[in-house]
Short mmCIF file of C-alpha atoms in Angstrom, two decimals:
data_model
loop_
_atom_site.label_atom_id
_atom_site.label_comp_id
_atom_site.label_asym_id
_atom_site.label_seq_id
_atom_site.Cartn_x
_atom_site.Cartn_y
_atom_site.Cartn_z
CA MET A 16 173.82 11.68 111.15
CA SER A 17 171.51 12.01 108.18
CA LEU A 18 168.01 12.71 106.99
CA LYS A 19 166.35 9.60 105.80
CA SER A 20 162.80 10.65 104.79
CA VAL A 21 160.30 13.56 104.79
CA ASN A 22 156.52 12.99 104.92
CA LYS A 23 153.55 15.29 105.31
CA PRO A 24 150.88 13.15 106.87
CA GLU A 25 148.38 15.99 107.43
CA THR A 26 148.06 19.83 106.82
CA ASN A 27 150.83 21.89 108.39
CA VAL A 28 152.38 18.71 109.77
CA VAL A 29 155.80 17.24 108.88
CA GLU A 30 157.33 14.00 109.92
CA ILE A 31 161.02 13.23 109.33
CA GLU A 32 163.14 10.14 109.94
CA PHE A 33 166.76 10.80 110.68
CA THR A 34 169.64 8.80 111.98
CA ALA A 35 172.60 9.03 114.44
CA ASP A 36 175.33 6.63 113.64
CA LYS A 37 176.57 3.83 116.04
CA ALA A 38 179.73 5.86 117.02
CA ALA A 39 177.78 8.91 118.08
CA PHE A 40 175.30 6.79 119.94
CA ASP A 41 178.03 4.88 121.72
CA ALA A 42 179.62 8.13 122.58
CA ALA A 43 176.26 9.37 124.12
CA CYS A 44 175.77 6.08 126.15
CA ASP A 45 179.35 6.73 127.53
CA ARG A 46 178.37 10.19 128.64
CA ALA A 47 175.17 8.79 130.19
CA TYR A 48 177.21 6.13 132.00
CA LYS A 49 179.70 8.87 133.42
CA LYS A 50 176.58 11.06 134.42
CA ASN A 51 174.81 8.23 136.31
CA VAL A 52 177.40 5.91 137.68
CA GLY A 53 177.88 7.77 140.89
CA SER A 54 174.36 6.84 141.81
CA ILE A 55 174.43 3.16 140.81
CA THR A 56 175.16 0.53 143.35
CA VAL A 57 176.72 -2.76 142.19
CA PRO A 58 177.77 -5.52 144.68
CA GLY A 59 181.54 -5.82 144.79
CA PHE A 60 182.20 -2.42 143.69
CA ARG A 61 182.53 0.93 145.47
CA LYS A 62 179.71 3.29 144.67
CA GLY A 63 180.54 5.13 141.53
CA LYS A 64 183.34 2.70 140.48
CA ALA A 65 181.47 -0.03 138.70
CA PRO A 66 182.48 -0.55 134.98
CA LYS A 67 180.00 0.28 132.29
CA HIS A 68 179.79 -3.24 131.01
CA ILE A 69 179.13 -4.64 134.49
CA ILE A 70 176.26 -2.22 135.06
CA GLU A 71 174.76 -3.10 131.56
CA LYS A 72 175.09 -6.84 132.42
CA MET A 73 173.36 -6.32 135.79
CA TYR A 74 170.59 -3.86 134.66
CA GLY A 75 170.30 -4.60 130.95
CA LYS A 76 172.06 -3.37 128.02
CA GLY A 77 169.55 -0.40 127.61
CA VAL A 78 170.18 1.05 131.10
CA PHE A 79 171.77 4.15 129.71
CA TYR A 80 169.57 4.33 126.54
CA ASP A 81 167.06 6.87 127.72
CA ASP A 82 169.68 9.50 128.79
CA ALA A 83 171.78 8.78 125.54
CA LEU A 84 168.83 9.30 123.33
CA ASN A 85 167.73 12.50 125.00
CA ASP A 86 171.35 13.68 124.65
CA ILE A 87 171.75 12.89 121.00
CA ALA A 88 168.34 13.43 119.58
CA PRO A 89 168.40 17.29 119.43
CA THR A 90 171.97 17.36 117.83
CA ALA A 91 171.01 14.71 115.26
CA TYR A 92 167.82 16.46 114.52
CA SER A 93 169.62 19.86 113.94
CA GLU A 94 172.22 18.19 111.78
CA ALA A 95 169.42 16.57 109.69
CA MET A 96 167.57 19.77 109.27
CA LYS A 97 170.44 22.07 108.38
CA ASP A 98 169.76 22.10 104.72
CA GLN A 99 165.91 22.22 105.03
CA GLU A 100 163.90 25.27 104.67
CA PHE A 101 160.69 24.49 106.69
CA LYS A 102 159.11 27.37 108.67
CA ILE A 103 158.78 25.43 111.87
CA VAL A 104 156.23 26.78 114.49
CA SER A 105 156.52 24.07 117.15
CA GLN A 106 158.99 22.06 119.10
CA PRO A 107 159.57 18.66 117.64
CA GLU A 108 158.18 15.53 119.14
CA PHE A 109 160.77 12.73 119.03
CA ASP A 110 160.19 8.97 118.83
CA VAL A 111 162.71 6.17 118.43
CA VAL A 112 162.11 3.98 115.38
CA SER A 113 164.98 1.51 115.86
CA ILE A 114 168.34 0.93 117.65
CA ASP A 115 170.56 -1.53 115.95
CA ASP A 116 174.23 -2.16 114.94
CA GLU A 117 173.92 0.79 112.53
CA GLY A 118 173.02 3.33 115.21
CA VAL A 119 169.66 4.93 115.97
CA THR A 120 166.80 5.88 113.76
CA PHE A 121 164.58 8.74 115.04
CA LYS A 122 161.33 10.09 113.98
CA ALA A 123 160.38 13.69 114.60
CA LYS A 124 157.00 15.37 114.15
CA PHE A 125 156.58 19.10 113.92
CA TYR A 126 154.17 21.89 112.69
CA VAL A 127 155.09 24.23 109.99
CA LYS A 128 153.70 27.67 109.04
CA PRO A 129 150.49 27.40 107.06
CA GLU A 130 149.90 28.36 103.63
CA VAL A 131 148.02 31.81 103.74
CA GLU A 132 145.57 33.39 101.21
CA ILE A 133 144.26 36.92 101.44
CA ALA A 134 142.68 39.15 98.90
CA ASP A 135 140.95 42.61 98.59
CA TYR A 136 143.13 44.12 101.32
CA LEU A 137 143.60 47.34 99.59
CA GLY A 138 140.78 49.96 99.70
CA ILE A 139 139.18 48.67 103.06
CA PRO A 140 136.33 50.92 104.02
CA VAL A 141 136.78 52.37 107.62
CA THR A 142 135.12 55.14 109.62
CA LYS A 143 137.31 57.70 111.38
CA THR A 144 135.84 59.65 114.35
CA VAL A 145 136.97 63.24 114.22
CA ARG A 146 137.12 64.89 117.71
CA GLU A 147 138.13 68.47 118.22
CA ALA A 148 139.74 69.57 121.46
CA SER A 149 137.70 72.25 123.10
CA ASP A 150 138.50 74.99 125.73
CA ALA A 151 136.32 73.01 128.10
CA ASP A 152 138.68 69.87 127.54
CA ALA A 153 141.66 72.03 128.26
CA ASP A 154 140.09 73.60 131.34
CA ALA A 155 139.17 70.25 132.68
CA GLU A 156 142.86 68.88 132.36
CA ILE A 157 144.17 72.19 133.91
CA GLU A 158 141.87 71.82 136.76
CA GLN A 159 143.32 68.37 137.42
CA THR A 160 146.86 69.87 137.46
CA ARG A 161 145.57 72.77 139.64
CA SER A 162 144.19 70.24 142.19
CA ARG A 163 147.45 68.31 142.29
CA ASN A 164 149.30 71.58 143.20
CA SER A 165 146.80 72.70 145.80
CA ARG A 166 148.04 73.70 149.32
CA GLN A 167 146.39 72.19 152.29
CA ILE A 168 145.62 74.79 154.99
CA GLU A 169 144.11 74.16 158.45
CA ILE A 170 140.76 75.93 159.28
CA THR A 171 140.27 77.10 162.81
CA ASP A 172 137.84 80.12 162.55
CA ARG A 173 134.67 78.60 161.03
CA ALA A 174 132.41 75.76 160.90
CA ALA A 175 132.85 72.80 158.45
CA GLN A 176 131.60 73.34 154.76
CA ASN A 177 131.22 71.10 151.80
CA GLY A 178 134.57 70.53 150.09
CA ASP A 179 136.46 70.66 153.48
CA ILE A 180 138.60 67.64 154.62
CA THR A 181 137.50 66.82 158.10
CA VAL A 182 139.37 64.59 160.63
CA ILE A 183 136.85 62.68 162.68
CA ASP A 184 136.37 59.84 165.21
CA PHE A 185 133.23 57.75 164.57
CA ASP A 186 131.65 54.86 166.39
CA GLY A 187 128.52 53.24 164.76
CA TYR A 188 125.58 51.44 166.37
CA VAL A 189 122.73 49.47 164.93
CA ASP A 190 120.07 48.44 167.39
CA ASP A 191 122.17 49.94 170.25
CA LYS A 192 125.05 47.47 169.37
CA GLN A 193 128.40 48.32 167.78
CA PHE A 194 128.91 46.63 164.45
CA GLU A 195 132.06 45.44 162.70
CA GLY A 196 133.83 48.16 160.58
CA GLY A 197 131.75 51.04 162.03
CA LYS A 198 134.53 52.49 164.18
CA ALA A 199 137.64 54.55 163.33
CA GLU A 200 139.78 57.42 164.80
CA LYS A 201 141.33 60.36 163.19
CA TYR A 202 139.70 59.48 159.85
CA ASN A 203 140.00 61.91 156.89
CA LEU A 204 136.64 62.57 155.31
CA THR A 205 136.10 64.97 152.48
CA LEU A 206 132.53 66.54 152.90
CA GLY A 207 130.47 66.26 149.66
CA SER A 208 132.71 63.30 148.34
CA GLY A 209 129.95 60.84 148.79
CA GLN A 210 132.45 58.42 150.46
CA PHE A 211 130.18 57.68 153.26
CA ILE A 212 126.51 56.48 153.74
CA PRO A 213 124.03 58.95 152.17
CA GLY A 214 123.20 61.62 154.91
CA PHE A 215 126.37 61.09 156.87
CA GLU A 216 128.53 63.89 155.43
CA GLU A 217 125.80 66.53 155.26
CA GLN A 218 125.33 66.15 159.19
CA ILE A 219 129.06 67.16 159.60
CA VAL A 220 128.45 70.48 157.82
CA GLY A 221 128.06 73.28 160.07
CA LYS A 222 129.86 71.63 163.02
CA ASN A 223 132.98 73.07 164.73
CA ILE A 224 136.34 71.65 165.89
CA GLY A 225 135.80 69.82 169.14
CA ASP A 226 132.07 69.20 168.63
CA GLU A 227 130.77 65.80 169.62
CA PHE A 228 127.49 64.80 168.04
CA ASP A 229 125.29 61.91 166.78
CA VAL A 230 124.83 61.24 163.10
CA ASN A 231 121.60 59.39 162.26
CA VAL A 232 121.49 57.62 159.00
CA THR A 233 119.88 54.54 157.33
CA PHE A 234 121.89 51.88 155.44
CA PRO A 235 120.96 51.54 151.80
CA THR A 236 118.70 48.52 151.08
CA GLU A 237 121.40 47.14 148.65
CA TYR A 238 124.27 47.62 151.12
CA HIS A 239 127.05 45.08 150.66
CA ALA A 240 126.73 43.78 154.21
CA ALA A 241 123.44 42.17 154.34
CA GLU A 242 123.02 42.35 158.20
CA LEU A 243 123.09 46.07 157.97
CA ALA A 244 121.04 46.73 154.74
CA GLY A 245 118.14 48.96 155.19
CA LYS A 246 118.74 49.42 158.96
CA PRO A 247 118.85 52.67 160.80
CA ALA A 248 122.17 53.58 162.52
CA VAL A 249 123.60 56.00 164.87
CA PHE A 250 127.22 57.20 164.70
CA LYS A 251 128.81 59.03 167.66
CA VAL A 252 131.22 61.50 166.02
CA LYS A 253 133.91 63.94 167.20
CA LEU A 254 135.23 66.52 164.89
CA HIS A 255 138.99 67.05 165.48
CA GLU A 256 140.24 69.03 162.52
CA ILE A 257 139.00 70.95 159.55
CA LYS A 258 141.37 71.39 156.56
CA PHE A 259 140.92 72.85 153.08
CA ASN A 260 142.81 72.54 149.84
CA GLU A 261 143.58 75.95 148.61
CA LEU A 262 143.86 76.04 144.83
CA PRO A 263 146.48 78.21 143.19
CA GLU A 264 145.37 81.08 140.90
CA LEU A 265 145.25 80.28 137.15
CA ASP A 266 147.77 82.97 136.14
CA ASP A 267 151.22 83.30 134.62
CA GLU A 268 152.90 82.14 137.74
CA PHE A 269 150.99 79.04 137.81
CA ALA A 270 151.94 78.29 134.23
CA LYS A 271 155.62 78.85 135.04
CA ASP A 272 155.32 76.47 138.01
CA VAL A 273 153.72 73.70 136.10
CA SER A 274 155.07 73.97 132.54
CA GLU A 275 157.82 75.41 130.46
CA PHE A 276 155.75 78.34 129.38
CA ASP A 277 155.94 81.94 130.66
CA THR A 278 152.19 82.82 130.23
CA PHE A 279 148.97 81.03 131.08
CA ALA A 280 147.71 81.55 127.63
CA GLU A 281 150.74 79.67 126.02
CA TYR A 282 150.34 76.99 128.70
CA LYS A 283 146.69 76.45 128.02
CA ALA A 284 147.29 76.44 124.27
CA ASP A 285 149.93 73.66 124.67
CA VAL A 286 147.48 71.57 126.90
CA LYS A 287 144.78 71.98 124.18
CA ALA A 288 147.21 70.93 121.39
CA LYS A 289 148.30 67.83 123.40
CA ILE A 290 144.58 66.86 123.93
CA GLN A 291 144.15 67.26 120.22
CA ASP A 292 147.15 65.04 119.54
CA ARG A 293 145.76 62.52 121.93
CA TYR A 294 142.29 62.46 120.20
CA ASN A 295 143.93 62.14 116.84
CA LYS A 296 146.05 59.07 118.04
CA GLU A 297 142.86 57.58 119.51
CA ALA A 298 141.07 58.04 116.14
CA ASP A 299 144.02 56.53 114.18
CA GLY A 300 144.05 53.57 116.64
CA GLU A 301 140.49 52.99 116.03
CA VAL A 302 140.95 53.05 112.27
CA GLU A 303 143.79 50.60 112.62
CA GLU A 304 141.78 48.38 114.76
CA GLN A 305 138.96 48.29 112.03
CA LEU A 306 141.63 47.49 109.37
CA ILE A 307 143.04 44.63 111.39
CA ASN A 308 139.66 43.27 111.99
CA ALA A 309 139.00 43.41 108.27
CA LEU A 310 142.32 41.64 107.42
CA ILE A 311 141.59 38.85 109.95
CA GLU A 312 138.11 38.41 108.25
CA LYS A 313 139.85 38.20 104.83
CA LEU A 314 142.54 35.73 105.99
CA ASN A 315 142.07 32.21 104.76
CA ALA A 316 144.47 29.66 106.46
CA GLU A 317 144.51 26.53 108.55
CA ILE A 318 146.47 27.79 111.50
CA PRO A 319 148.03 25.02 113.59
CA GLU A 320 147.16 25.09 117.36
CA PRO A 321 150.99 25.14 118.48
CA MET A 322 151.11 28.72 116.92
CA PHE A 323 148.44 29.86 119.21
CA ASP A 324 149.80 28.03 122.18
CA ALA A 325 153.42 29.58 121.62
CA GLU A 326 151.96 33.12 121.25
CA THR A 327 149.91 32.61 124.54
CA GLU A 328 153.05 31.61 126.37
CA ASN A 329 154.71 34.77 124.95
CA PHE A 330 151.96 36.89 126.25
CA VAL A 331 152.25 35.19 129.76
CA ARG A 332 156.16 35.73 129.67
CA ASP A 333 155.64 39.40 128.80
CA PHE A 334 152.99 39.92 131.46
CA ASP A 335 155.27 38.21 134.03
CA GLY A 336 158.09 40.61 133.05
CA ARG A 337 155.95 43.60 133.41
CA LEU A 338 154.94 42.42 136.81
CA ARG A 339 158.49 41.95 137.90
CA MET A 340 159.38 45.54 136.65
CA GLN A 341 156.72 46.62 139.33
CA GLY A 342 158.31 44.47 142.00
CA LEU A 343 155.75 41.65 141.75
CA ASP A 344 155.60 38.26 140.05
CA LEU A 345 152.97 35.73 138.78
CA LYS A 346 152.87 33.93 142.19
CA THR A 347 151.89 37.13 143.96
CA TYR A 348 149.44 38.08 141.15
CA PHE A 349 147.70 34.74 141.42
CA LYS A 350 147.44 35.10 145.22
CA TYR A 351 145.61 38.38 145.02
CA THR A 352 143.49 37.53 141.95
CA GLY A 353 142.39 34.04 142.66
CA LEU A 354 143.69 33.12 139.17
CA ASP A 355 146.07 30.29 138.28
CA LEU A 356 148.42 29.87 135.29
CA ASP A 357 145.76 28.02 133.26
CA ALA A 358 143.18 30.75 133.82
CA LEU A 359 145.71 33.38 132.81
CA ARG A 360 146.37 31.45 129.74
CA LYS A 361 142.64 31.23 128.94
CA GLN A 362 142.36 35.06 129.45
CA MET A 363 145.22 35.70 127.14
CA ARG A 364 144.33 33.18 124.43
CA PRO A 365 141.85 35.34 122.40
CA GLN A 366 144.37 38.17 122.18
CA ALA A 367 147.23 35.65 121.27
CA GLU A 368 145.01 34.16 118.39
CA ARG A 369 144.32 37.63 117.22
CA GLN A 370 148.11 38.47 117.17
CA VAL A 371 148.91 35.29 115.19
CA LYS A 372 146.26 35.99 112.67
CA THR A 373 147.27 39.62 112.22
CA ARG A 374 150.89 38.67 111.75
CA LEU A 375 150.15 35.92 109.13
CA ALA A 376 147.87 38.41 107.23
CA LEU A 377 150.43 41.20 107.20
CA GLU A 378 153.31 38.77 106.25
CA LYS A 379 151.36 37.52 103.33
CA ILE A 380 150.74 41.15 102.24
CA VAL A 381 154.51 41.73 102.55
CA GLU A 382 155.06 38.81 100.26
CA LEU A 383 152.26 39.80 97.69
CA GLU A 384 153.41 43.42 97.55
CA GLY A 385 157.13 42.71 97.49
CA ILE A 386 157.73 44.93 100.51
CA LYS A 387 161.43 45.24 101.56
CA PRO A 388 162.82 47.57 104.15
CA THR A 389 165.80 49.74 103.38
CA ASP A 390 169.08 49.61 105.23
CA ASP A 391 168.22 52.91 106.90
CA GLU A 392 164.72 51.69 107.96
CA ILE A 393 166.42 48.72 109.62
CA ASN A 394 169.00 50.76 111.36
CA GLU A 395 166.18 53.16 112.65
CA GLU A 396 164.37 50.20 114.09
CA PHE A 397 167.63 49.04 115.86
CA ASP A 398 168.02 52.46 117.19
CA ARG A 399 164.35 52.53 118.47
CA ILE A 400 164.91 49.17 120.23
CA ALA A 401 168.14 50.45 121.81
CA LYS A 402 166.42 53.55 123.14
CA ALA A 403 163.36 51.65 124.47
CA TYR A 404 165.58 49.37 126.57
CA ASN A 405 168.13 51.85 127.43
CA MET A 406 170.94 49.70 125.87
CA GLU A 407 173.97 50.56 123.48
CA LEU A 408 173.12 50.20 119.86
CA ASP A 409 176.06 47.77 119.20
CA LYS A 410 174.86 45.53 122.09
CA VAL A 411 171.40 45.37 120.62
CA LYS A 412 172.69 44.46 117.21
CA GLU A 413 174.72 41.65 118.79
CA MET A 414 171.59 40.28 120.68
CA VAL A 415 168.92 40.76 118.04
CA ASP A 416 168.72 38.98 114.78
CA THR A 417 168.79 41.45 111.75
CA ALA A 418 166.43 39.07 109.77
CA MET A 419 163.83 39.33 112.61
CA VAL A 420 164.14 43.12 112.67
CA SER A 421 163.79 43.26 108.91
CA ASP A 422 160.64 41.21 109.11
CA ASP A 423 159.11 43.44 111.82
CA VAL A 424 159.94 46.62 109.68
CA SER A 425 158.40 44.94 106.65
CA VAL A 426 155.23 44.16 108.56
CA LYS A 427 154.94 47.79 109.86
CA LYS A 428 155.36 49.00 106.19
CA ALA A 429 152.38 46.66 105.31
CA VAL A 430 150.36 48.27 108.02
CA ASP A 431 151.21 51.71 106.59
CA LEU A 432 150.27 50.59 103.08
CA ILE A 433 146.89 49.27 104.25
CA LYS A 434 146.28 52.52 106.06
CA GLU A 435 147.26 54.61 103.06
CA LYS A 436 144.95 52.66 100.79
CA ALA A 437 141.99 52.49 103.06
CA VAL A 438 138.83 54.28 102.05
CA VAL A 439 138.10 56.54 105.06
CA THR A 440 134.72 58.07 105.93
CA GLU A 441 134.94 60.77 108.65
CA LYS A 442 132.24 61.33 111.21
CA ALA A 443 132.00 63.89 113.99
CA TYR A 444 132.58 62.71 117.55
CA GLU A 445 129.33 62.36 119.72
CA ALA A 446 129.87 62.36 123.48
CA PRO A 447 128.36 59.33 125.29
CA ALA A 448 125.07 59.89 127.15
CA ALA A 449 126.88 59.79 130.54
CA GLU A 450 129.12 62.61 129.52
CA GLU A 451 126.24 64.65 128.31
CA VAL A 452 124.49 64.12 131.67
CA THR A 453 127.59 65.11 133.54
CA ALA A 454 128.06 68.31 131.53
CA GLU A 455 124.65 69.33 132.51
#
């Protein structure tokens, strides 16, 4: 097995010719015969017992060639490529050039990593949004925690009020006829939630347990069921229960129940600090996004399509893995979303292209800047992987190639360099208009 020639017929494409000698090919044909003889019928022989030369005489000398070529091509290719340093980014496409008394000559075509140019990557101008956590931010988050720790109590001594959880039966009529989806029993409805048709919940306010009454409403003109849109309706309603979520007091006892702190003041300060940390990370993430966008714009490379295809498949596999961790799979996902595999690939393609371009840009910066990780940095990354997957460190080191980890660490250091050298202009955070209206 040997390499005969190497050609580069087009940008980022390499074609090689390589050989497998006659002895190797004959051995592959013998393996193909043993694999298939059990399914071949030859008159005069019991099934599976016909000699190889008899089958070749009956069906042709090349009867076992396809299986033999598929068997031997990958091994011969690997042997031919063992001293080559191509950075291959696609699976090889094999063709047979000739089969003769010397053996087999193959041709393999594959794509290689493109040549990359990038300049002016240090000192990229970016804008960083500075957002300060406020007491109101902390209060809003604490209120959510307070709501999650509320205690539901039953009300028996008063009429229903806004904010109450009512348990009702309802039966709706339009033009004196029941309509589909307009009936339910023991339905939990929070008054004031806006869950039902406008005007419905307001007519339950003031009613007592056991009351039976009519609720008169008009369906919105833009209602999703066209046959009901804009029509008046009557709901016959019975009120069974009134419940209320009693919120805990915001005091030291509450802080002890929901946190590691002994006082409410300490707890609130910690909540505010965590919000600030979140805002800071969001700002840093936006800066990194701007930097990556700039790097992609500065990247000059003819990127082979197979690189995008391969990264898209990686995204699909990762997505399938995340689904399986949730007890689902792609088949179930497609059933409920109406998508198929091609549609999912199309969705993920832009993100995959971005990932490929980003990696190429950063790897070129690693090369230009002579970035190399230290042994300690590589070991720290191995440790991070082990903790992330809850595996023993030694097992991770057996499974994951050190060179790949080294490359990943180098790329992260390139990102850190780009951030460090960026020209950052800070601006104060401005709440979106929707948030301003809500606040009022």
